[in-house]
PDB file of C-alpha atoms in Angstrom:
ATOM      1  CA  UNK A  23      82.134  71.684  -6.191  1.00  0.00           C
ATOM      2  CA  UNK A  24      80.354  71.255  -3.079  1.00  0.00           C
ATOM      3  CA  UNK A  25      79.672  74.959  -2.743  1.00  0.00           C
ATOM      4  CA  UNK A  26      78.059  75.099  -6.205  1.00  0.00           C
ATOM      5  CA  UNK A  27      75.786  71.970  -5.386  1.00  0.00           C
ATOM      6  CA  UNK A  28      74.828  73.795  -2.189  1.00  0.00           C
ATOM      7  CA  UNK A  29      73.855  76.860  -4.053  1.00  0.00           C
ATOM      8  CA  UNK A  30      71.728  74.733  -6.325  1.00  0.00           C
ATOM      9  CA  UNK A  31      69.865  73.314  -3.265  1.00  0.00           C
ATOM     10  CA  UNK A  32      69.451  76.539  -1.571  1.00  0.00           C
ATOM     11  CA  UNK A  33      67.989  78.091  -4.713  1.00  0.00           C
ATOM     12  CA  UNK A  34      65.352  75.610  -5.480  1.00  0.00           C
ATOM     13  CA  UNK A  35      64.436  74.903  -1.864  1.00  0.00           C
ATOM     14  CA  UNK A  36      63.098  78.396  -1.576  1.00  0.00           C
ATOM     15  CA  UNK A  37      60.177  78.175  -3.670  1.00  0.00           C
ATOM     16  CA  UNK A  38      59.541  74.578  -5.027  1.00  0.00           C
ATOM     17  CA  UNK A  39      55.841  75.171  -5.871  1.00  0.00           C
ATOM     18  CA  UNK A  40      56.769  77.771  -8.232  1.00  0.00           C
ATOM     19  CA  UNK A  41      58.612  75.466 -10.461  1.00  0.00           C
ATOM     20  CA  UNK A  42      55.583  73.017 -10.161  1.00  0.00           C
ATOM     21  CA  UNK A  43      52.893  75.722 -11.270  1.00  0.00           C
ATOM     22  CA  UNK A  44      55.212  77.647 -13.893  1.00  0.00           C
ATOM     23  CA  UNK A  45      53.829  76.975 -17.334  1.00  0.00           C
ATOM     24  CA  UNK A  46      57.385  76.967 -18.984  1.00  0.00           C
ATOM     25  CA  UNK A  47      58.083  73.738 -17.033  1.00  0.00           C
ATOM     26  CA  UNK A  48      54.380  72.389 -16.660  1.00  0.00           C
ATOM     27  CA  UNK A  49      53.427  72.715 -20.282  1.00  0.00           C
ATOM     28  CA  UNK A  50      56.396  73.370 -22.638  1.00  0.00           C
ATOM     29  CA  UNK A  51      55.754  72.445 -26.282  1.00  0.00           C
ATOM     30  CA  UNK A  52      59.005  70.363 -26.323  1.00  0.00           C
ATOM     31  CA  UNK A  53      57.408  67.630 -23.621  1.00  0.00           C
ATOM     32  CA  UNK A  54      55.330  66.168 -26.204  1.00  0.00           C
ATOM     33  CA  UNK A  55      58.192  66.209 -28.779  1.00  0.00           C
ATOM     34  CA  UNK A  56      60.359  64.433 -26.037  1.00  0.00           C
ATOM     35  CA  UNK A  57      57.611  61.700 -25.521  1.00  0.00           C
ATOM     36  CA  UNK A  58      57.401  61.253 -29.316  1.00  0.00           C
ATOM     37  CA  UNK A  59      61.128  61.268 -30.072  1.00  0.00           C
ATOM     38  CA  UNK A  60      61.380  57.480 -29.384  1.00  0.00           C
ATOM     39  CA  UNK A  61      59.162  54.890 -30.419  1.00  0.00           C
ATOM     40  CA  UNK A  62      57.803  53.649 -27.043  1.00  0.00           C
ATOM     41  CA  UNK A  63      56.568  50.185 -26.426  1.00  0.00           C
ATOM     42  CA  UNK A  64      55.401  50.441 -23.050  1.00  0.00           C
ATOM     43  CA  UNK A  65      58.339  48.251 -21.660  1.00  0.00           C
ATOM     44  CA  UNK A  66      60.698  50.985 -21.066  1.00  0.00           C
ATOM     45  CA  UNK A  67      62.619  51.762 -17.751  1.00  0.00           C
ATOM     46  CA  UNK A  68      63.070  55.767 -17.868  1.00  0.00           C
ATOM     47  CA  UNK A  69      65.097  57.763 -15.707  1.00  0.00           C
ATOM     48  CA  UNK A  70      64.517  61.613 -15.498  1.00  0.00           C
ATOM     49  CA  UNK A  71      67.607  63.566 -14.052  1.00  0.00           C
ATOM     50  CA  UNK A  72      67.079  67.097 -12.346  1.00  0.00           C
ATOM     51  CA  UNK A  73      63.355  66.264 -12.437  1.00  0.00           C
ATOM     52  CA  UNK A  74      62.359  69.382 -10.238  1.00  0.00           C
ATOM     53  CA  UNK A  75      58.535  69.110  -9.882  1.00  0.00           C
ATOM     54  CA  UNK A  76      58.488  65.822 -11.991  1.00  0.00           C
ATOM     55  CA  UNK A  77      56.789  67.128 -15.198  1.00  0.00           C
ATOM     56  CA  UNK A  78      59.050  65.346 -17.745  1.00  0.00           C
ATOM     57  CA  UNK A  79      58.682  62.062 -15.634  1.00  0.00           C
ATOM     58  CA  UNK A  80      54.997  62.453 -15.590  1.00  0.00           C
ATOM     59  CA  UNK A  81      54.867  63.130 -19.205  1.00  0.00           C
ATOM     60  CA  UNK A  82      56.425  59.875 -19.999  1.00  0.00           C
ATOM     61  CA  UNK A  83      54.599  57.825 -17.316  1.00  0.00           C
ATOM     62  CA  UNK A  84      51.519  56.735 -19.281  1.00  0.00           C
ATOM     63  CA  UNK A  85      53.495  55.270 -22.153  1.00  0.00           C
ATOM     64  CA  UNK A  86      56.348  53.445 -20.556  1.00  0.00           C
ATOM     65  CA  UNK A  87      56.727  50.619 -17.759  1.00  0.00           C
ATOM     66  CA  UNK A  88      58.310  52.844 -15.084  1.00  0.00           C
ATOM     67  CA  UNK A  89      60.051  56.196 -14.515  1.00  0.00           C
ATOM     68  CA  UNK A  90      62.426  57.278 -11.745  1.00  0.00           C
ATOM     69  CA  UNK A  91      63.003  60.952 -11.153  1.00  0.00           C
ATOM     70  CA  UNK A  92      65.879  62.344  -9.474  1.00  0.00           C
ATOM     71  CA  UNK A  93      67.008  65.659  -8.062  1.00  0.00           C
ATOM     72  CA  UNK A  94      69.600  66.753  -5.843  1.00  0.00           C
ATOM     73  CA  UNK A  95      67.249  69.190  -3.804  1.00  0.00           C
ATOM     74  CA  UNK A  96      65.209  67.324  -1.173  1.00  0.00           C
ATOM     75  CA  UNK A  97      62.235  69.942  -1.351  1.00  0.00           C
ATOM     76  CA  UNK A  98      61.801  69.408  -4.913  1.00  0.00           C
ATOM     77  CA  UNK A  99      61.742  65.731  -4.574  1.00  0.00           C
ATOM     78  CA  UNK A 100      58.883  66.226  -1.891  1.00  0.00           C
ATOM     79  CA  UNK A 101      56.891  68.383  -4.273  1.00  0.00           C
ATOM     80  CA  UNK A 102      57.303  65.927  -7.224  1.00  0.00           C
ATOM     81  CA  UNK A 103      56.135  63.056  -4.983  1.00  0.00           C
ATOM     82  CA  UNK A 104      52.968  64.870  -3.736  1.00  0.00           C
ATOM     83  CA  UNK A 105      52.250  66.075  -7.437  1.00  0.00           C
ATOM     84  CA  UNK A 106      52.568  62.522  -8.833  1.00  0.00           C
ATOM     85  CA  UNK A 107      50.006  61.462  -6.090  1.00  0.00           C
ATOM     86  CA  UNK A 108      47.541  64.246  -7.295  1.00  0.00           C
ATOM     87  CA  UNK A 109      47.847  63.252 -10.903  1.00  0.00           C
ATOM     88  CA  UNK A 110      47.390  59.464  -9.761  1.00  0.00           C
ATOM     89  CA  UNK A 111      50.691  58.194 -11.424  1.00  0.00           C
ATOM     90  CA  UNK A 112      51.560  54.940  -9.737  1.00  0.00           C
ATOM     91  CA  UNK A 113      54.567  53.981 -11.792  1.00  0.00           C
ATOM     92  CA  UNK A 114      56.697  56.961 -11.111  1.00  0.00           C
ATOM     93  CA  UNK A 115      59.037  57.267  -8.121  1.00  0.00           C
ATOM     94  CA  UNK A 116      61.236  60.064  -7.018  1.00  0.00           C
ATOM     95  CA  UNK A 117      64.383  60.305  -4.965  1.00  0.00           C
ATOM     96  CA  UNK A 118      67.147  62.651  -4.022  1.00  0.00           C
ATOM     97  CA  UNK A 119      70.301  61.782  -6.152  1.00  0.00           C
ATOM     98  CA  UNK A 120      73.119  63.674  -7.711  1.00  0.00           C
ATOM     99  CA  UNK A 121      73.467  63.745 -11.677  1.00  0.00           C
ATOM    100  CA  UNK A 122      77.148  63.414 -11.292  1.00  0.00           C
ATOM    101  CA  UNK A 123      77.093  60.278  -9.124  1.00  0.00           C
ATOM    102  CA  UNK A 124      73.850  58.384 -10.129  1.00  0.00           C
ATOM    103  CA  UNK A 125      73.149  55.507  -7.864  1.00  0.00           C
ATOM    104  CA  UNK A 126      72.135  53.036 -10.298  1.00  0.00           C
ATOM    105  CA  UNK A 127      74.099  49.916 -12.007  1.00  0.00           C
ATOM    106  CA  UNK A 128      75.409  50.133 -15.465  1.00  0.00           C
ATOM    107  CA  UNK A 129      72.961  49.744 -18.476  1.00  0.00           C
ATOM    108  CA  UNK A 130      69.877  50.166 -16.384  1.00  0.00           C
ATOM    109  CA  UNK A 131      67.626  52.337 -18.386  1.00  0.00           C
ATOM    110  CA  UNK A 132      66.322  52.473 -21.873  1.00  0.00           C
ATOM    111  CA  UNK A 133      65.803  56.132 -21.690  1.00  0.00           C
ATOM    112  CA  UNK A 134      67.315  59.037 -19.680  1.00  0.00           C
ATOM    113  CA  UNK A 135      65.747  62.532 -19.854  1.00  0.00           C
ATOM    114  CA  UNK A 136      67.029  65.972 -18.475  1.00  0.00           C
ATOM    115  CA  UNK A 137      65.184  68.985 -19.100  1.00  0.00           C
ATOM    116  CA  UNK A 138      66.204  72.580 -18.052  1.00  0.00           C
ATOM    117  CA  UNK A 139      68.493  71.139 -15.435  1.00  0.00           C
ATOM    118  CA  UNK A 140      71.981  70.630 -17.005  1.00  0.00           C
ATOM    119  CA  UNK A 141      72.999  74.285 -16.771  1.00  0.00           C
ATOM    120  CA  UNK A 142      73.042  73.794 -13.092  1.00  0.00           C
ATOM    121  CA  UNK A 143      75.453  70.999 -12.959  1.00  0.00           C
ATOM    122  CA  UNK A 144      78.806  71.851 -11.696  1.00  0.00           C
ATOM    123  CA  UNK A 145      80.483  69.266 -13.778  1.00  0.00           C
ATOM    124  CA  UNK A 146      78.226  68.628 -16.677  1.00  0.00           C
ATOM    125  CA  UNK A 147      80.759  66.334 -18.259  1.00  0.00           C
ATOM    126  CA  UNK A 148      80.607  64.076 -15.409  1.00  0.00           C
ATOM    127  CA  UNK A 149      76.962  64.010 -15.480  1.00  0.00           C
ATOM    128  CA  UNK A 150      77.122  63.039 -19.244  1.00  0.00           C
ATOM    129  CA  UNK A 151      79.420  60.268 -18.470  1.00  0.00           C
ATOM    130  CA  UNK A 152      77.168  59.065 -15.905  1.00  0.00           C
ATOM    131  CA  UNK A 153      74.106  59.347 -18.034  1.00  0.00           C
ATOM    132  CA  UNK A 154      75.780  57.170 -20.787  1.00  0.00           C
ATOM    133  CA  UNK A 155      76.852  54.522 -18.088  1.00  0.00           C
ATOM    134  CA  UNK A 156      73.349  54.049 -16.815  1.00  0.00           C
ATOM    135  CA  UNK A 157      71.757  53.686 -20.411  1.00  0.00           C
ATOM    136  CA  UNK A 158      71.534  50.248 -22.031  1.00  0.00           C
ATOM    137  CA  UNK A 159      73.098  49.830 -25.540  1.00  0.00           C
ATOM    138  CA  UNK A 160      70.932  51.484 -28.037  1.00  0.00           C
ATOM    139  CA  UNK A 161      69.345  53.366 -25.238  1.00  0.00           C
ATOM    140  CA  UNK A 162      68.156  57.024 -25.738  1.00  0.00           C
ATOM    141  CA  UNK A 163      69.347  60.381 -23.777  1.00  0.00           C
ATOM    142  CA  UNK A 164      66.785  63.186 -24.334  1.00  0.00           C
ATOM    143  CA  UNK A 165      68.188  66.624 -23.333  1.00  0.00           C
ATOM    144  CA  UNK A 166      66.345  69.864 -23.226  1.00  0.00           C
ATOM    145  CA  UNK A 167      68.305  72.898 -22.232  1.00  0.00           C
ATOM    146  CA  UNK A 168      68.909  76.606 -23.181  1.00  0.00           C
ATOM    147  CA  UNK A 169      72.306  76.876 -24.860  1.00  0.00           C
ATOM    148  CA  UNK A 170      74.957  79.433 -25.555  1.00  0.00           C
ATOM    149  CA  UNK A 171      75.582  80.706 -29.086  1.00  0.00           C
ATOM    150  CA  UNK A 172      78.923  79.966 -30.456  1.00  0.00           C
ATOM    151  CA  UNK A 173      79.696  83.768 -30.747  1.00  0.00           C
ATOM    152  CA  UNK A 174      81.932  84.170 -27.625  1.00  0.00           C
ATOM    153  CA  UNK A 175      80.544  87.548 -27.083  1.00  0.00           C
ATOM    154  CA  UNK A 176      76.817  86.326 -26.971  1.00  0.00           C
ATOM    155  CA  UNK A 177      78.104  83.225 -24.827  1.00  0.00           C
ATOM    156  CA  UNK A 178      79.529  85.592 -22.323  1.00  0.00           C
ATOM    157  CA  UNK A 179      76.492  88.075 -22.124  1.00  0.00           C
ATOM    158  CA  UNK A 180      73.958  85.482 -21.786  1.00  0.00           C
ATOM    159  CA  UNK A 181      75.844  83.446 -19.207  1.00  0.00           C
ATOM    160  CA  UNK A 182      76.369  86.513 -17.115  1.00  0.00           C
ATOM    161  CA  UNK A 183      72.788  87.670 -17.207  1.00  0.00           C
ATOM    162  CA  UNK A 184      71.725  83.975 -16.193  1.00  0.00           C
ATOM    163  CA  UNK A 185      74.354  83.688 -13.396  1.00  0.00           C
ATOM    164  CA  UNK A 186      73.352  87.220 -12.186  1.00  0.00           C
ATOM    165  CA  UNK A 187      69.488  86.286 -11.998  1.00  0.00           C
ATOM    166  CA  UNK A 188      70.275  82.879 -10.289  1.00  0.00           C
ATOM    167  CA  UNK A 189      73.729  82.189  -8.799  1.00  0.00           C
ATOM    168  CA  UNK A 190      72.931  78.205  -8.889  1.00  0.00           C
ATOM    169  CA  UNK A 191      73.205  78.503 -12.910  1.00  0.00           C
ATOM    170  CA  UNK A 192      76.852  77.327 -13.741  1.00  0.00           C
ATOM    171  CA  UNK A 193      76.943  77.451 -17.459  1.00  0.00           C
ATOM    172  CA  UNK A 194      74.805  77.224 -20.513  1.00  0.00           C
ATOM    173  CA  UNK A 195      76.999  75.175 -22.827  1.00  0.00           C
ATOM    174  CA  UNK A 196      77.052  75.774 -26.644  1.00  0.00           C
ATOM    175  CA  UNK A 197      75.997  73.189 -29.160  1.00  0.00           C
ATOM    176  CA  UNK A 198      79.672  72.232 -30.100  1.00  0.00           C
ATOM    177  CA  UNK A 199      80.424  71.550 -26.588  1.00  0.00           C
ATOM    178  CA  UNK A 200      77.450  69.432 -26.248  1.00  0.00           C
ATOM    179  CA  UNK A 201      78.321  67.569 -29.420  1.00  0.00           C
ATOM    180  CA  UNK A 202      81.939  67.030 -27.979  1.00  0.00           C
ATOM    181  CA  UNK A 203      80.393  65.585 -24.838  1.00  0.00           C
ATOM    182  CA  UNK A 204      78.178  63.236 -26.570  1.00  0.00           C
ATOM    183  CA  UNK A 205      81.024  62.017 -28.569  1.00  0.00           C
ATOM    184  CA  UNK A 206      83.250  61.592 -25.633  1.00  0.00           C
ATOM    185  CA  UNK A 207      80.726  59.258 -23.998  1.00  0.00           C
ATOM    186  CA  UNK A 208      79.613  57.088 -26.977  1.00  0.00           C
ATOM    187  CA  UNK A 209      76.292  59.036 -27.553  1.00  0.00           C
ATOM    188  CA  UNK A 210      75.240  59.489 -31.235  1.00  0.00           C
ATOM    189  CA  UNK A 211      74.400  63.124 -31.554  1.00  0.00           C
ATOM    190  CA  UNK A 212      71.375  64.806 -33.235  1.00  0.00           C
ATOM    191  CA  UNK A 213      69.331  68.076 -32.918  1.00  0.00           C
ATOM    192  CA  UNK A 214      65.663  67.292 -32.868  1.00  0.00           C
ATOM    193  CA  UNK A 215      64.355  70.778 -32.287  1.00  0.00           C
ATOM    194  CA  UNK A 216      65.626  74.297 -31.806  1.00  0.00           C
ATOM    195  CA  UNK A 217      63.404  77.194 -30.618  1.00  0.00           C
ATOM    196  CA  UNK A 218      63.589  80.799 -28.956  1.00  0.00           C
ATOM    197  CA  UNK A 219      62.326  80.247 -25.460  1.00  0.00           C
ATOM    198  CA  UNK A 220      60.345  83.495 -24.639  1.00  0.00           C
ATOM    199  CA  UNK A 221      60.680  85.113 -21.072  1.00  0.00           C
ATOM    200  CA  UNK A 222      58.627  87.619 -19.490  1.00  0.00           C
ATOM    201  CA  UNK A 223      61.351  89.481 -17.553  1.00  0.00           C
ATOM    202  CA  UNK A 224      59.365  90.430 -14.416  1.00  0.00           C
ATOM    203  CA  UNK A 225      58.166  86.725 -13.723  1.00  0.00           C
ATOM    204  CA  UNK A 226      61.577  85.323 -14.584  1.00  0.00           C
ATOM    205  CA  UNK A 227      63.120  87.721 -12.028  1.00  0.00           C
ATOM    206  CA  UNK A 228      60.480  86.872  -9.300  1.00  0.00           C
ATOM    207  CA  UNK A 229      60.615  83.146  -9.732  1.00  0.00           C
ATOM    208  CA  UNK A 230      64.206  83.321  -8.974  1.00  0.00           C
ATOM    209  CA  UNK A 231      64.102  85.683  -5.989  1.00  0.00           C
ATOM    210  CA  UNK A 232      66.832  87.767  -7.611  1.00  0.00           C
ATOM    211  CA  UNK A 233      68.549  90.344  -5.334  1.00  0.00           C
ATOM    212  CA  UNK A 234      68.020  94.218  -6.115  1.00  0.00           C
ATOM    213  CA  UNK A 235      71.519  94.786  -6.635  1.00  0.00           C
ATOM    214  CA  UNK A 236      71.943  92.027  -9.028  1.00  0.00           C
ATOM    215  CA  UNK A 237      68.659  93.258 -10.750  1.00  0.00           C
ATOM    216  CA  UNK A 238      70.196  96.576 -11.384  1.00  0.00           C
ATOM    217  CA  UNK A 239      73.178  94.925 -13.067  1.00  0.00           C
ATOM    218  CA  UNK A 240      71.087  92.781 -15.288  1.00  0.00           C
ATOM    219  CA  UNK A 241      68.971  95.785 -16.304  1.00  0.00           C
ATOM    220  CA  UNK A 242      72.002  97.737 -17.146  1.00  0.00           C
ATOM    221  CA  UNK A 243      73.475  94.845 -19.416  1.00  0.00           C
ATOM    222  CA  UNK A 244      70.072  94.629 -21.197  1.00  0.00           C
ATOM    223  CA  UNK A 245      69.928  98.451 -21.784  1.00  0.00           C
ATOM    224  CA  UNK A 246      73.481  98.441 -23.051  1.00  0.00           C
ATOM    225  CA  UNK A 247      73.465  95.310 -25.091  1.00  0.00           C
ATOM    226  CA  UNK A 248      74.822  95.547 -28.465  1.00  0.00           C
ATOM    227  CA  UNK A 249      72.255  95.234 -31.358  1.00  0.00           C
ATOM    228  CA  UNK A 250      73.424  91.725 -32.032  1.00  0.00           C
ATOM    229  CA  UNK A 251      72.544  90.809 -28.441  1.00  0.00           C
ATOM    230  CA  UNK A 252      69.255  92.557 -28.643  1.00  0.00           C
ATOM    231  CA  UNK A 253      68.222  90.813 -31.708  1.00  0.00           C
ATOM    232  CA  UNK A 254      69.650  87.180 -30.852  1.00  0.00           C
ATOM    233  CA  UNK A 255      67.761  87.463 -27.451  1.00  0.00           C
ATOM    234  CA  UNK A 256      65.022  89.501 -28.688  1.00  0.00           C
ATOM    235  CA  UNK A 257      65.298  92.070 -25.987  1.00  0.00           C
ATOM    236  CA  UNK A 258      62.460  94.416 -25.643  1.00  0.00           C
ATOM    237  CA  UNK A 259      61.406  97.367 -23.053  1.00  0.00           C
ATOM    238  CA  UNK A 260      57.973  98.868 -22.217  1.00  0.00           C
ATOM    239  CA  UNK A 261      57.020 102.419 -22.525  1.00  0.00           C
ATOM    240  CA  UNK A 262      58.791 103.386 -19.242  1.00  0.00           C
ATOM    241  CA  UNK A 263      61.864 101.853 -20.414  1.00  0.00           C
ATOM    242  CA  UNK A 264      61.932  98.845 -18.071  1.00  0.00           C
ATOM    243  CA  UNK A 265      62.750  95.242 -19.502  1.00  0.00           C
ATOM    244  CA  UNK A 266      59.755  93.341 -20.695  1.00  0.00           C
ATOM    245  CA  UNK A 267      60.654  90.352 -22.686  1.00  0.00           C
ATOM    246  CA  UNK A 268      63.553  88.436 -24.182  1.00  0.00           C
ATOM    247  CA  UNK A 269      64.508  84.948 -25.134  1.00  0.00           C
ATOM    248  CA  UNK A 270      66.848  82.062 -24.443  1.00  0.00           C
ATOM    249  CA  UNK A 271      67.793  79.709 -27.207  1.00  0.00           C
ATOM    250  CA  UNK A 272      66.614  76.345 -26.485  1.00  0.00           C
ATOM    251  CA  UNK A 273      67.349  72.884 -27.948  1.00  0.00           C
ATOM    252  CA  UNK A 274      66.148  69.171 -27.870  1.00  0.00           C
ATOM    253  CA  UNK A 275      69.220  66.802 -28.382  1.00  0.00           C
ATOM    254  CA  UNK A 276      68.757  63.198 -28.928  1.00  0.00           C
ATOM    255  CA  UNK A 277      71.636  60.921 -28.090  1.00  0.00           C
ATOM    256  CA  UNK A 278      71.631  57.076 -28.646  1.00  0.00           C
ATOM    257  CA  UNK A 279      74.105  54.800 -26.652  1.00  0.00           C
ATOM    258  CA  UNK A 280      76.588  53.164 -29.132  1.00  0.00           C
ATOM    259  CA  UNK A 281      79.803  51.176 -28.684  1.00  0.00           C
TER     260      UNK A 281
END
């Protein structure tokens, strides 16, 4: 478990500024949907888990009382702090913390968010348990992540591709797995939004710093993908036969803390 967390820290410490500037994280369509998913009064205390460069925390900041962003990687926390200063956000703070052992008392937060981070958690079930613990009764958990299809062949394909590209990835959970985790932790489950998350192959690889040998294996998998895989993940190639575009399956889940 410790090795997995070290791998995450090493991966994201390499180029934290790229995650600050990447449009996928800085300006995803789902950010606005997340902020509007709960009727905000301006009195909310918000926790953003796996905050990276802080985009989700900063999106909520103008509409809530305060927001804390936590990330396991020290270098990402530093980038988030600097980014918040640049944006002039005074009601957002950032600190290093592990999603599986959150350093906050029970029933502290009105809203907990987690965006494109859960697939890096070594023990995602423990993280969801912690999220439920720190939420107030009636509090909201907003999760955005890419997910694995229910078909085991598609599940295995996309999880292997993602793991080859970035060894800090643990697993894309399926929606049935998420539903189960929510139910186990007194979170009422609903799917707010589902979409195909388009990715440009070259920039996706470059951002992760994927080694050449792993790239070769990924390309081989994409080239030899079944028709169902190609259709599901919208795999395409350029005129020279090199991978060009594909997509991941993304979802915004909304959990409400109930007894």
